Short mmCIF file of C-alpha atoms and ligand atoms in Angstrom, two decimals:
data_model
loop_
_atom_site.label_atom_id
_atom_site.label_comp_id
_atom_site.label_asym_id
_atom_site.label_seq_id
_atom_site.Cartn_x
_atom_site.Cartn_y
_atom_site.Cartn_z
CA MET A 1 -58.20 24.48 11.82
CA GLY A 2 -57.74 25.85 15.31
CA LYS A 3 -61.18 26.71 16.64
CA THR A 4 -64.04 25.10 14.77
CA THR A 5 -66.54 27.77 15.72
CA GLY A 6 -64.09 30.70 15.74
CA PHE A 7 -65.71 32.48 12.81
CA LEU A 8 -69.11 32.26 14.51
CA GLU A 9 -67.93 33.45 17.92
CA TYR A 10 -65.56 36.27 17.03
CA ALA A 11 -66.34 39.29 14.86
CA ARG A 12 -63.78 40.57 12.37
CA ALA A 13 -61.58 43.24 13.99
CA GLU A 14 -58.87 45.12 12.08
CA ASP A 15 -56.00 47.05 13.61
CA PRO A 16 -57.73 50.39 14.35
CA PHE A 17 -56.72 53.65 12.71
CA ARG A 18 -55.47 56.46 14.93
CA SER A 19 -58.17 59.14 15.05
CA GLU A 20 -58.10 61.73 12.24
CA ASP A 21 -57.34 64.66 14.56
CA LYS A 22 -54.24 62.88 15.92
CA ARG A 23 -52.87 61.33 12.75
CA LEU A 24 -53.24 64.51 10.67
CA LYS A 25 -50.67 66.18 12.91
CA ASP A 26 -47.85 63.90 11.78
CA HIS A 27 -46.67 61.53 9.04
CA ASP A 28 -46.49 58.54 11.40
CA SER A 29 -48.11 55.15 10.95
CA LEU A 30 -51.90 55.21 10.55
CA HIS A 31 -52.66 52.10 12.59
CA VAL A 32 -52.33 50.90 16.16
CA PRO A 33 -51.81 47.13 16.50
CA LEU A 34 -54.40 45.07 18.39
CA PRO A 35 -53.13 43.20 21.47
CA GLU A 36 -51.77 39.66 21.19
CA ASP A 37 -54.88 37.85 22.55
CA GLU A 38 -57.18 39.65 20.09
CA ARG A 39 -54.82 38.82 17.22
CA ARG A 40 -55.01 35.11 18.16
CA ARG A 41 -58.81 35.33 18.21
CA GLN A 42 -58.71 36.85 14.73
CA ALA A 43 -56.59 33.93 13.52
CA ALA A 44 -59.12 31.55 15.12
CA ARG A 45 -61.72 32.85 12.62
CA CYS A 46 -59.90 31.09 9.75
CA MET A 47 -61.94 28.06 8.68
CA ASN A 48 -59.14 26.11 6.92
CA CYS A 49 -61.43 25.74 3.90
CA GLY A 50 -61.14 22.70 1.68
CA VAL A 51 -60.53 25.09 -1.22
CA PRO A 52 -58.70 28.07 0.31
CA PHE A 53 -59.40 30.82 -2.21
CA CYS A 54 -57.28 33.15 -0.06
CA GLN A 55 -54.13 31.44 -1.29
CA SER A 56 -55.32 30.93 -4.88
CA ASP A 57 -54.56 33.26 -7.79
CA PHE A 58 -57.60 35.32 -6.79
CA GLY A 59 -56.37 35.78 -3.25
CA CYS A 60 -52.58 35.85 -3.11
CA PRO A 61 -50.07 36.18 -5.95
CA LEU A 62 -47.43 34.82 -3.54
CA HIS A 63 -49.66 31.83 -2.67
CA ASN A 64 -49.05 32.34 1.03
CA LEU A 65 -50.06 29.32 3.14
CA ILE A 66 -52.65 31.41 4.94
CA PRO A 67 -54.81 28.77 6.71
CA GLU A 68 -51.67 27.03 7.98
CA TRP A 69 -50.12 30.07 9.63
CA ASN A 70 -53.46 31.32 10.92
CA ASP A 71 -53.88 27.98 12.69
CA LEU A 72 -50.38 28.16 14.22
CA LEU A 73 -50.99 31.75 15.29
CA PHE A 74 -54.26 30.78 16.97
CA ARG A 75 -52.40 28.06 18.90
CA GLY A 76 -49.79 30.57 20.09
CA ARG A 77 -47.03 28.97 18.01
CA GLU A 78 -45.95 32.31 16.51
CA ARG A 79 -42.45 31.30 15.58
CA GLU A 80 -43.62 28.33 13.52
CA ALA A 81 -46.38 30.47 12.01
CA LEU A 82 -43.76 33.02 10.96
CA GLU A 83 -41.54 30.32 9.45
CA ARG A 84 -44.52 29.10 7.44
CA LEU A 85 -45.28 32.65 6.29
CA LEU A 86 -41.67 33.29 5.25
CA MET A 87 -41.68 30.20 3.03
CA THR A 88 -43.53 32.24 0.41
CA ALA A 89 -43.59 35.88 1.56
CA PRO A 90 -40.23 37.65 1.34
CA PHE A 91 -41.18 40.88 3.14
CA PRO A 92 -44.36 40.57 5.23
CA GLU A 93 -43.57 43.89 6.91
CA PHE A 94 -44.36 45.61 3.57
CA THR A 95 -47.39 43.59 2.49
CA GLY A 96 -48.70 43.60 6.09
CA ARG A 97 -48.91 47.38 5.78
CA VAL A 98 -49.69 48.23 2.15
CA CYS A 99 -51.32 45.21 0.55
CA PRO A 100 -54.98 45.74 -0.37
CA ALA A 101 -55.35 42.13 0.86
CA LEU A 102 -56.98 40.44 -2.10
CA CYS A 103 -56.96 37.33 0.14
CA GLU A 104 -59.42 38.88 2.58
CA LYS A 105 -61.94 39.59 -0.17
CA ALA A 106 -61.44 36.08 -1.60
CA CYS A 107 -61.99 34.53 1.87
CA ASN A 108 -65.04 32.27 2.20
CA LEU A 109 -66.24 34.64 4.92
CA ALA A 110 -66.58 37.22 2.12
CA GLU A 111 -67.19 40.73 3.58
CA GLU A 112 -66.26 39.41 7.03
CA GLY A 113 -63.01 37.84 5.73
CA VAL A 114 -60.23 36.86 8.14
CA THR A 115 -57.82 39.75 8.87
CA ASN A 116 -54.87 38.04 7.16
CA ARG A 117 -52.98 41.25 6.50
CA ASP A 118 -52.96 42.34 10.15
CA ASN A 119 -52.16 38.77 11.25
CA GLU A 120 -49.20 38.72 8.86
CA LEU A 121 -47.97 42.05 10.18
CA TYR A 122 -48.27 40.85 13.77
CA LEU A 123 -46.18 37.75 12.97
CA ILE A 124 -43.33 39.57 11.25
CA GLU A 125 -43.17 42.38 13.81
CA THR A 126 -43.18 39.79 16.61
CA GLY A 127 -40.32 38.09 14.77
CA PHE A 128 -38.31 41.32 14.61
CA SER A 129 -39.01 42.29 18.23
CA LYS A 130 -38.10 38.84 19.58
CA GLY A 131 -34.90 38.66 17.53
CA TRP A 132 -36.06 35.71 15.39
CA ILE A 133 -35.25 37.57 12.18
CA ARG A 134 -31.52 37.16 11.70
CA PRO A 135 -29.39 37.64 8.58
CA ARG A 136 -29.51 34.45 6.48
CA ILE A 137 -26.00 34.22 5.03
CA PRO A 138 -25.93 31.72 2.14
CA PRO A 139 -23.57 28.87 3.16
CA VAL A 140 -22.20 28.40 -0.39
CA ARG A 141 -21.55 30.92 -3.16
CA THR A 142 -21.94 29.84 -6.79
CA GLY A 143 -19.32 32.23 -8.16
CA LYS A 144 -21.94 33.74 -10.51
CA THR A 145 -22.81 37.45 -10.45
CA ALA A 146 -26.20 39.06 -11.00
CA ALA A 147 -27.21 42.69 -11.42
CA VAL A 148 -30.68 43.71 -10.29
CA ILE A 149 -31.59 47.04 -11.87
CA GLY A 150 -34.17 48.91 -9.82
CA SER A 151 -34.80 48.46 -6.11
CA GLY A 152 -38.60 48.54 -5.83
CA PRO A 153 -40.42 45.52 -4.43
CA SER A 154 -39.76 43.39 -7.51
CA GLY A 155 -36.04 44.21 -7.46
CA LEU A 156 -35.77 43.56 -3.72
CA ALA A 157 -37.63 40.23 -3.96
CA CYS A 158 -35.53 39.16 -6.94
CA ALA A 159 -32.25 40.17 -5.26
CA ASP A 160 -33.25 38.40 -2.05
CA LEU A 161 -33.96 35.08 -3.75
CA LEU A 162 -30.93 35.20 -6.08
CA ASN A 163 -28.76 35.90 -3.05
CA GLN A 164 -30.29 33.03 -1.08
CA MET A 165 -29.53 30.80 -4.09
CA GLY A 166 -25.86 31.68 -3.60
CA HIS A 167 -25.32 34.16 -6.43
CA THR A 168 -23.46 37.41 -5.78
CA VAL A 169 -25.96 40.22 -6.23
CA THR A 170 -25.56 43.94 -6.82
CA VAL A 171 -28.67 46.16 -6.87
CA PHE A 172 -28.49 49.37 -8.93
CA GLU A 173 -30.87 52.18 -8.06
CA LYS A 174 -30.95 55.51 -9.83
CA ALA A 175 -32.62 57.33 -6.92
CA ASP A 176 -30.67 58.41 -3.84
CA ARG A 177 -32.36 55.79 -1.63
CA PRO A 178 -33.38 52.21 -2.38
CA GLY A 179 -36.97 50.98 -2.32
CA GLY A 180 -38.62 52.24 -5.53
CA LEU A 181 -42.21 53.25 -4.86
CA LEU A 182 -41.94 51.76 -1.35
CA MET A 183 -39.57 54.64 -0.60
CA TYR A 184 -40.68 57.41 -2.95
CA GLY A 185 -44.36 56.90 -3.70
CA ILE A 186 -46.19 55.21 -0.85
CA PRO A 187 -46.32 57.82 1.94
CA ASN A 188 -44.61 57.38 5.29
CA MET A 189 -47.91 57.00 7.18
CA LYS A 190 -48.70 53.86 5.18
CA LEU A 191 -45.17 52.51 5.19
CA PRO A 192 -42.78 54.19 7.66
CA LYS A 193 -39.42 54.46 5.96
CA GLU A 194 -37.49 53.02 8.90
CA ILE A 195 -39.29 49.73 8.20
CA LEU A 196 -37.87 49.76 4.67
CA GLN A 197 -34.42 50.78 5.88
CA ARG A 198 -34.44 47.94 8.45
CA ARG A 199 -34.95 45.43 5.60
CA ILE A 200 -32.29 47.00 3.35
CA LEU A 201 -29.75 46.78 6.21
CA LEU A 202 -30.63 43.13 6.72
CA MET A 203 -30.19 42.41 3.02
CA GLU A 204 -26.78 44.12 3.09
CA GLU A 205 -25.77 41.94 6.05
CA GLU A 206 -26.85 38.94 3.96
CA GLY A 207 -24.35 39.95 1.30
CA ILE A 208 -26.33 42.04 -1.21
CA ARG A 209 -24.61 45.19 -2.41
CA PHE A 210 -26.77 48.30 -3.01
CA ARG A 211 -25.54 51.07 -5.30
CA THR A 212 -27.71 54.20 -5.20
CA ASP A 213 -27.54 57.26 -7.49
CA ALA A 214 -26.59 54.65 -10.08
CA ALA A 215 -28.64 54.69 -13.29
CA ALA A 216 -27.77 51.44 -15.05
CA GLY A 217 -27.69 50.76 -18.79
CA SER A 218 -26.72 47.90 -21.07
CA GLU A 219 -23.00 48.32 -20.31
CA THR A 220 -23.78 47.77 -16.60
CA ALA A 221 -25.61 44.55 -17.41
CA GLU A 222 -22.70 43.38 -19.60
CA ALA A 223 -20.38 43.25 -16.57
CA PHE A 224 -22.52 40.55 -14.88
CA ASP A 225 -23.40 36.94 -15.66
CA ALA A 226 -27.10 37.88 -15.64
CA ALA A 227 -29.13 41.06 -15.18
CA VAL A 228 -32.74 41.50 -14.16
CA LEU A 229 -34.48 44.75 -15.10
CA CYS A 230 -36.91 45.85 -12.38
CA GLY A 231 -37.29 49.50 -13.35
CA GLY A 232 -41.06 49.87 -12.79
CA ALA A 233 -43.74 51.44 -14.99
CA ARG A 234 -43.15 55.01 -14.03
CA GLU A 235 -44.05 57.04 -17.11
CA PRO A 236 -47.05 59.11 -15.93
CA ARG A 237 -50.13 59.71 -18.07
CA ASP A 238 -50.40 63.43 -18.85
CA PRO A 239 -53.89 64.62 -19.80
CA GLY A 240 -52.06 67.58 -21.35
CA PHE A 241 -51.61 69.94 -18.39
CA ALA A 242 -48.04 69.07 -17.37
CA ARG A 243 -46.66 69.94 -20.76
CA GLN A 244 -48.24 73.43 -20.59
CA GLY A 245 -45.49 74.29 -18.10
CA ALA A 246 -47.56 76.27 -15.56
CA LYS A 247 -45.86 76.61 -12.17
CA GLY A 248 -47.94 74.62 -9.68
CA VAL A 249 -48.75 71.63 -11.89
CA CYS A 250 -46.94 68.42 -11.10
CA PHE A 251 -47.18 64.64 -11.31
CA ALA A 252 -48.32 62.78 -8.21
CA VAL A 253 -45.18 60.68 -7.78
CA ASP A 254 -42.91 63.75 -8.08
CA TYR A 255 -44.99 65.44 -5.39
CA LEU A 256 -45.00 62.39 -3.10
CA THR A 257 -41.27 61.87 -3.67
CA GLU A 258 -40.48 65.43 -2.63
CA SER A 259 -42.68 65.08 0.43
CA THR A 260 -40.85 61.95 1.63
CA ARG A 261 -37.44 63.35 0.75
CA THR A 262 -37.98 66.48 2.87
CA LEU A 263 -39.48 64.38 5.66
CA LEU A 264 -36.29 62.29 5.75
CA SER A 265 -33.66 64.90 4.92
CA GLY A 266 -35.23 68.20 6.02
CA GLY A 267 -34.94 71.38 3.96
CA ASP A 268 -37.55 73.33 2.02
CA ASN A 269 -40.17 71.52 0.02
CA ALA A 270 -40.75 73.53 -3.16
CA LEU A 271 -43.79 71.40 -3.97
CA SER A 272 -45.46 71.76 -0.56
CA ALA A 273 -49.24 72.18 -0.53
CA ARG A 274 -49.09 74.56 2.44
CA ASP A 275 -51.78 77.28 2.15
CA ARG A 276 -52.57 76.24 -1.42
CA HIS A 277 -55.89 75.12 -2.86
CA VAL A 278 -55.10 71.66 -4.20
CA ILE A 279 -56.88 69.73 -6.94
CA VAL A 280 -55.91 66.11 -7.46
CA LEU A 281 -56.68 64.83 -10.93
CA GLY A 282 -57.47 61.13 -10.60
CA GLY A 283 -59.75 59.38 -8.12
CA GLY A 284 -57.58 56.31 -7.44
CA ASP A 285 -55.22 55.20 -4.69
CA THR A 286 -52.32 57.42 -5.78
CA GLY A 287 -54.70 60.38 -5.70
CA ASN A 288 -55.79 59.39 -2.21
CA ASP A 289 -52.14 59.40 -1.03
CA CYS A 290 -51.84 62.93 -2.46
CA VAL A 291 -54.97 64.08 -0.60
CA ALA A 292 -53.60 62.73 2.70
CA THR A 293 -50.17 64.30 2.13
CA ALA A 294 -51.62 67.70 1.15
CA LEU A 295 -53.72 67.75 4.32
CA ARG A 296 -50.66 67.03 6.47
CA GLN A 297 -48.79 69.86 4.75
CA GLY A 298 -51.57 72.30 5.69
CA CYS A 299 -53.30 72.89 2.33
CA ALA A 300 -56.08 75.50 2.16
CA SER A 301 -58.43 72.92 0.60
CA VAL A 302 -58.23 69.68 -1.36
CA SER A 303 -60.53 67.99 -3.85
CA GLN A 304 -60.09 64.89 -5.99
CA LEU A 305 -61.59 64.69 -9.48
CA GLU A 306 -62.57 61.41 -11.11
CA MET A 307 -63.76 61.06 -14.71
CA LEU A 308 -65.77 57.89 -14.07
CA PRO A 309 -69.04 57.64 -12.14
CA ALA A 310 -68.88 56.56 -8.48
CA PRO A 311 -68.59 52.76 -8.19
CA PRO A 312 -71.61 50.86 -6.83
CA GLN A 313 -72.07 50.30 -3.08
CA LYS A 314 -72.46 46.55 -3.62
CA ARG A 315 -70.83 44.10 -6.05
CA ALA A 316 -72.27 44.27 -9.58
CA ALA A 317 -73.53 41.02 -11.11
CA GLY A 318 -70.44 40.76 -13.33
CA ASN A 319 -68.07 41.06 -10.36
CA PRO A 320 -68.80 38.03 -8.17
CA TRP A 321 -66.88 36.71 -5.15
CA PRO A 322 -63.98 35.70 -4.96
CA GLN A 323 -62.94 38.48 -7.35
CA TRP A 324 -61.75 41.77 -5.88
CA PRO A 325 -64.95 43.83 -5.31
CA ARG A 326 -65.08 46.92 -7.51
CA THR A 327 -67.25 48.84 -5.04
CA LEU A 328 -67.11 52.27 -3.43
CA ARG A 329 -64.39 52.41 -0.78
CA THR A 330 -63.35 55.34 1.32
CA ASP A 331 -59.61 55.31 1.84
CA TYR A 332 -57.75 56.94 4.72
CA GLY A 333 -57.01 60.24 2.92
CA GLN A 334 -60.59 60.66 1.78
CA ALA A 335 -61.82 60.01 5.35
CA GLU A 336 -59.34 62.62 6.61
CA ALA A 337 -60.50 65.19 4.04
CA ALA A 338 -64.11 64.55 5.05
CA PHE A 339 -63.10 65.07 8.69
CA VAL A 340 -61.42 68.41 7.92
CA GLN A 341 -63.71 69.76 5.19
CA GLY A 342 -67.00 68.16 6.16
CA LYS A 343 -67.42 66.22 2.92
CA ASP A 344 -65.83 63.57 0.77
CA PRO A 345 -63.21 65.26 -1.46
CA ARG A 346 -64.11 63.13 -4.48
CA VAL A 347 -66.07 64.69 -7.34
CA TYR A 348 -67.12 62.15 -9.97
CA GLU A 349 -67.66 62.50 -13.73
CA THR A 350 -65.65 65.70 -13.68
CA THR A 351 -62.26 66.76 -14.98
CA VAL A 352 -60.12 69.86 -15.46
CA ASN A 353 -60.87 71.66 -18.70
CA SER A 354 -58.31 74.46 -18.62
CA LEU A 355 -55.87 76.28 -16.34
CA VAL A 356 -55.68 79.93 -15.31
CA THR A 357 -52.26 81.44 -14.59
CA ASP A 358 -51.01 84.84 -13.45
CA GLY A 359 -48.57 87.05 -15.35
CA GLN A 360 -45.63 84.95 -14.12
CA GLY A 361 -47.02 81.62 -15.29
CA ARG A 362 -48.14 80.56 -11.81
CA LEU A 363 -51.28 78.49 -11.54
CA THR A 364 -54.10 80.42 -9.84
CA ALA A 365 -57.26 78.53 -10.81
CA ALA A 366 -58.55 75.50 -12.67
CA VAL A 367 -61.71 75.37 -14.77
CA THR A 368 -63.53 72.08 -14.27
CA VAL A 369 -66.20 70.55 -16.47
CA ARG A 370 -68.73 67.75 -15.98
CA LEU A 371 -68.55 64.71 -18.26
CA ASP A 372 -71.33 62.69 -19.87
CA SER A 373 -71.45 58.88 -19.82
CA SER A 374 -69.11 58.78 -22.85
CA ARG A 375 -66.67 61.01 -20.94
CA ARG A 376 -67.35 64.00 -23.23
CA PRO A 377 -67.46 67.48 -21.62
CA ILE A 378 -71.01 68.77 -21.06
CA PRO A 379 -71.15 72.35 -22.44
CA GLY A 380 -72.20 74.97 -19.93
CA THR A 381 -70.99 73.01 -16.86
CA GLU A 382 -67.63 74.80 -16.60
CA GLU A 383 -66.73 76.15 -13.15
CA GLU A 384 -63.63 78.06 -12.07
CA HIS A 385 -62.02 76.99 -8.78
CA PRO A 386 -59.05 78.59 -7.05
CA CYS A 387 -56.09 76.23 -7.42
CA GLY A 388 -52.42 76.74 -6.57
CA LEU A 389 -51.38 73.11 -6.95
CA LEU A 390 -52.70 70.65 -9.51
CA LEU A 391 -51.51 67.10 -8.88
CA ILE A 392 -51.81 64.71 -11.81
CA ALA A 393 -52.61 61.21 -10.62
CA ALA A 394 -54.03 59.91 -13.88
CA GLY A 395 -52.17 56.60 -14.02
CA PHE A 396 -49.04 55.36 -15.80
CA ILE A 397 -48.34 54.43 -19.40
CA GLY A 398 -45.47 52.03 -18.77
CA CYS A 399 -41.72 51.80 -18.55
CA ASP A 400 -39.95 55.18 -18.62
CA ARG A 401 -38.24 56.35 -21.79
CA GLU A 402 -34.71 56.70 -20.40
CA THR A 403 -34.62 53.13 -19.12
CA LYS A 404 -35.89 51.74 -22.42
CA SER A 405 -33.28 53.65 -24.37
CA ALA A 406 -30.51 52.81 -21.86
CA PHE A 407 -31.09 49.14 -22.72
CA GLY A 408 -32.10 49.63 -26.38
CA LEU A 409 -35.47 47.95 -25.74
CA GLU A 410 -38.90 48.50 -27.26
CA ALA A 411 -42.08 48.28 -25.17
CA ASP A 412 -45.32 46.69 -26.40
CA SER A 413 -48.47 48.70 -27.14
CA ARG A 414 -49.26 48.80 -23.40
CA GLY A 415 -45.83 50.18 -22.47
CA ARG A 416 -44.64 46.86 -21.02
CA LEU A 417 -41.44 44.92 -21.62
CA MET A 418 -43.33 41.63 -21.73
CA PRO A 419 -41.38 38.83 -23.48
CA ALA A 420 -43.44 37.29 -26.30
CA ASP A 421 -43.55 33.88 -24.57
CA GLY A 422 -44.90 35.42 -21.33
CA SER A 423 -41.70 34.50 -19.45
CA HIS A 424 -39.24 36.86 -17.72
CA HIS A 425 -36.42 36.30 -20.23
CA LEU A 426 -35.91 39.26 -22.57
CA CYS A 427 -32.80 38.23 -24.49
CA GLY A 428 -29.23 36.96 -23.85
CA LYS A 429 -28.48 37.47 -20.17
CA LEU A 430 -31.30 40.02 -19.67
CA PHE A 431 -34.42 39.29 -17.60
CA VAL A 432 -37.30 41.54 -16.56
CA SER A 433 -39.82 41.66 -13.71
CA GLY A 434 -42.38 43.70 -11.80
CA ASP A 435 -44.35 46.64 -13.16
CA MET A 436 -41.86 46.97 -16.00
CA ARG A 437 -43.08 43.61 -17.28
CA THR A 438 -46.74 43.69 -16.25
CA GLY A 439 -47.61 47.40 -16.15
CA GLN A 440 -48.38 49.36 -12.94
CA SER A 441 -49.80 46.89 -10.43
CA LEU A 442 -49.47 46.06 -6.74
CA VAL A 443 -46.60 45.49 -4.33
CA VAL A 444 -47.60 41.87 -3.76
CA ARG A 445 -47.65 41.17 -7.52
CA ALA A 446 -44.26 42.85 -7.95
CA LEU A 447 -42.86 40.65 -5.16
CA ALA A 448 -44.24 37.49 -6.75
CA ASP A 449 -42.95 38.52 -10.16
CA GLY A 450 -39.50 39.35 -8.78
CA ARG A 451 -39.25 35.87 -7.25
CA GLU A 452 -40.33 34.26 -10.51
CA ALA A 453 -37.69 36.23 -12.45
CA ALA A 454 -35.06 35.13 -9.90
CA ARG A 455 -35.96 31.47 -10.51
CA GLU A 456 -35.62 31.93 -14.28
CA ALA A 457 -32.33 33.83 -13.93
CA ASP A 458 -31.06 31.11 -11.59
CA ALA A 459 -31.91 28.41 -14.15
CA PHE A 460 -29.92 30.42 -16.73
CA LEU A 461 -26.97 30.95 -14.38
CA SER A 462 -26.82 27.31 -13.42
CA GLY A 463 -27.02 26.15 -17.05
CA LYS A 464 -30.46 24.54 -16.68
CA ARG A 465 -32.07 26.82 -19.23
C1 FAD B 501 -48.24 56.60 -5.15
C2 FAD B 501 -48.37 55.12 -5.24
C3 FAD B 501 -48.87 54.43 -4.16
C4 FAD B 501 -49.00 53.04 -4.22
N1 FAD B 501 -49.51 52.40 -3.15
C5 FAD B 501 -49.63 51.05 -3.18
C6 FAD B 501 -50.14 50.36 -2.06
O1 FAD B 501 -50.51 50.95 -1.05
N2 FAD B 501 -50.22 49.00 -2.13
C7 FAD B 501 -49.82 48.30 -3.24
O2 FAD B 501 -49.89 47.07 -3.25
N3 FAD B 501 -49.34 48.94 -4.34
C8 FAD B 501 -49.22 50.30 -4.33
N4 FAD B 501 -48.74 50.95 -5.43
C9 FAD B 501 -48.22 50.17 -6.57
C10 FAD B 501 -46.82 49.60 -6.24
O3 FAD B 501 -46.07 50.55 -5.53
C11 FAD B 501 -46.07 49.16 -7.50
O4 FAD B 501 -46.88 48.23 -8.20
C12 FAD B 501 -44.72 48.53 -7.15
O5 FAD B 501 -43.92 49.41 -6.42
C13 FAD B 501 -43.98 48.08 -8.40
O6 FAD B 501 -42.73 47.59 -8.02
P1 FAD B 501 -41.49 47.56 -9.03
O7 FAD B 501 -40.36 47.02 -8.25
O8 FAD B 501 -41.88 46.83 -10.26
O9 FAD B 501 -41.23 49.07 -9.47
P2 FAD B 501 -40.95 50.40 -8.65
O10 FAD B 501 -41.42 50.33 -7.25
O11 FAD B 501 -41.47 51.50 -9.51
O12 FAD B 501 -39.35 50.50 -8.60
C14 FAD B 501 -38.58 50.66 -9.76
C15 FAD B 501 -37.23 51.25 -9.37
O13 FAD B 501 -36.34 51.13 -10.47
C16 FAD B 501 -35.52 52.28 -10.52
N5 FAD B 501 -34.95 52.38 -11.87
C17 FAD B 501 -35.61 52.55 -13.04
N6 FAD B 501 -34.74 52.55 -14.06
C18 FAD B 501 -33.50 52.38 -13.53
C19 FAD B 501 -32.18 52.30 -14.09
N7 FAD B 501 -31.96 52.40 -15.41
N8 FAD B 501 -31.14 52.12 -13.24
C20 FAD B 501 -31.33 52.01 -11.89
N9 FAD B 501 -32.55 52.11 -11.33
C21 FAD B 501 -33.63 52.27 -12.14
C22 FAD B 501 -36.48 53.39 -10.15
O14 FAD B 501 -35.79 54.54 -9.72
C23 FAD B 501 -37.29 52.73 -9.03
O15 FAD B 501 -36.69 52.97 -7.77
C24 FAD B 501 -48.62 52.35 -5.41
C25 FAD B 501 -48.14 53.05 -6.51
C26 FAD B 501 -48.03 54.43 -6.44
C27 FAD B 501 -47.54 55.18 -7.64
#
């Protein structure tokens, strides 16, 4: 522990957000990093607890050695701190930007938890800027080949570790760019895409081959000594509106994908929210990303409907520390909408009841209805709102149909390809990891799961299994 009284002397300070009026004018990063001396002070707040919940299952699926690298950071030994971080965290530049930081809520300082996420980001970005991050070329190759199918965080983490173990790795990605939801899902302002591309280039220099526009199936897997499926849980839940076929109704990830694609490649965005009244169906994080993106595209208005009641302001009795607090949070997009529209865009215990279209099948309005505590519509509460774009952000029901049929696999009742023994081994030379195995989750969990799958595939490849 660096400074015994650090947590008493220094208040928690996160990397500040750029102001709403500035950041709404672009799709650039939301945050501005704090200076080096303040970052060291933040690391000095870590108490090196006897039982560090931050690195337990509650706090960090990767089991990062948080108190150890906080201490080194406080002492100004950044390079050693970074080495300690990289022992468990494959891509701190992603988690340092998008992780909800379960570790900070599990910290013994509770609501005033140490700013581990920003500290982690500072370390990795210092490493890149000082040239400490160099390609790690494995000194010996095993002669075994592995296919990683899907290039989201679980696929990248799995490919990285298998490659470091000396296997020859090819990553197959059916989209035109690698990264999964890191590329086409999480918006640029949360994770600038050049950060992702920097890592992909590094992985290529380390010997990993990426094949994009390449949807893989069982015959692809057959050509390798082992294959790990990392295809995500991308089948969206449709409350029934998408299948009605009205023009102006679309799934959140399709909308966010198109937004990033046009940001990177230019051209017209057919799904743009410009001048449209937007309703986002779903009050969660994906919905929040849609709100923020619609505002940047110049929507006429945006609101976000949630079927459940608003969460409590404080932890409920059944949700004690060090669990993640299920309390009311205002995310960046919701804060931006409040800045522009003068009120929080979220409307609770409300959903869309029906759609109104014009003679050409274009969406013009949505009829909303209030819900009772059993989520049944309350008669007489219907209201018609102008709506030119309805974004469905109602969650995911598991692995997508094409990928299941391409591998002849059946999902369980929750849409997951979870092996019966809870491992990552599906059958023969086939392994599975990430959201495809666990259901839609978090980047940090997908990274941890990808590394675990790599260890199991390595045991298989080296005849230890
Ligand atoms: C909009 C949105 C925002 C999110 N924001 C956050 C956040 O801020 N923080 C956080 O922690 N989590 C966030 N999440 C969750 C997180 O992104 C996922 O849990 C994580 O990306 C899962 O990683 P994965 O590698 O398992 O799958 P994915 O990221 O979904 O990647 C799967 C990849 O496999 C490819 N694929 C599928 N089938 C095939 C095939 N047959 N052949 C080749 N390629 C194939 C897909 O094209 C895709 O690129 C968000 C999710 C969404 C939807």
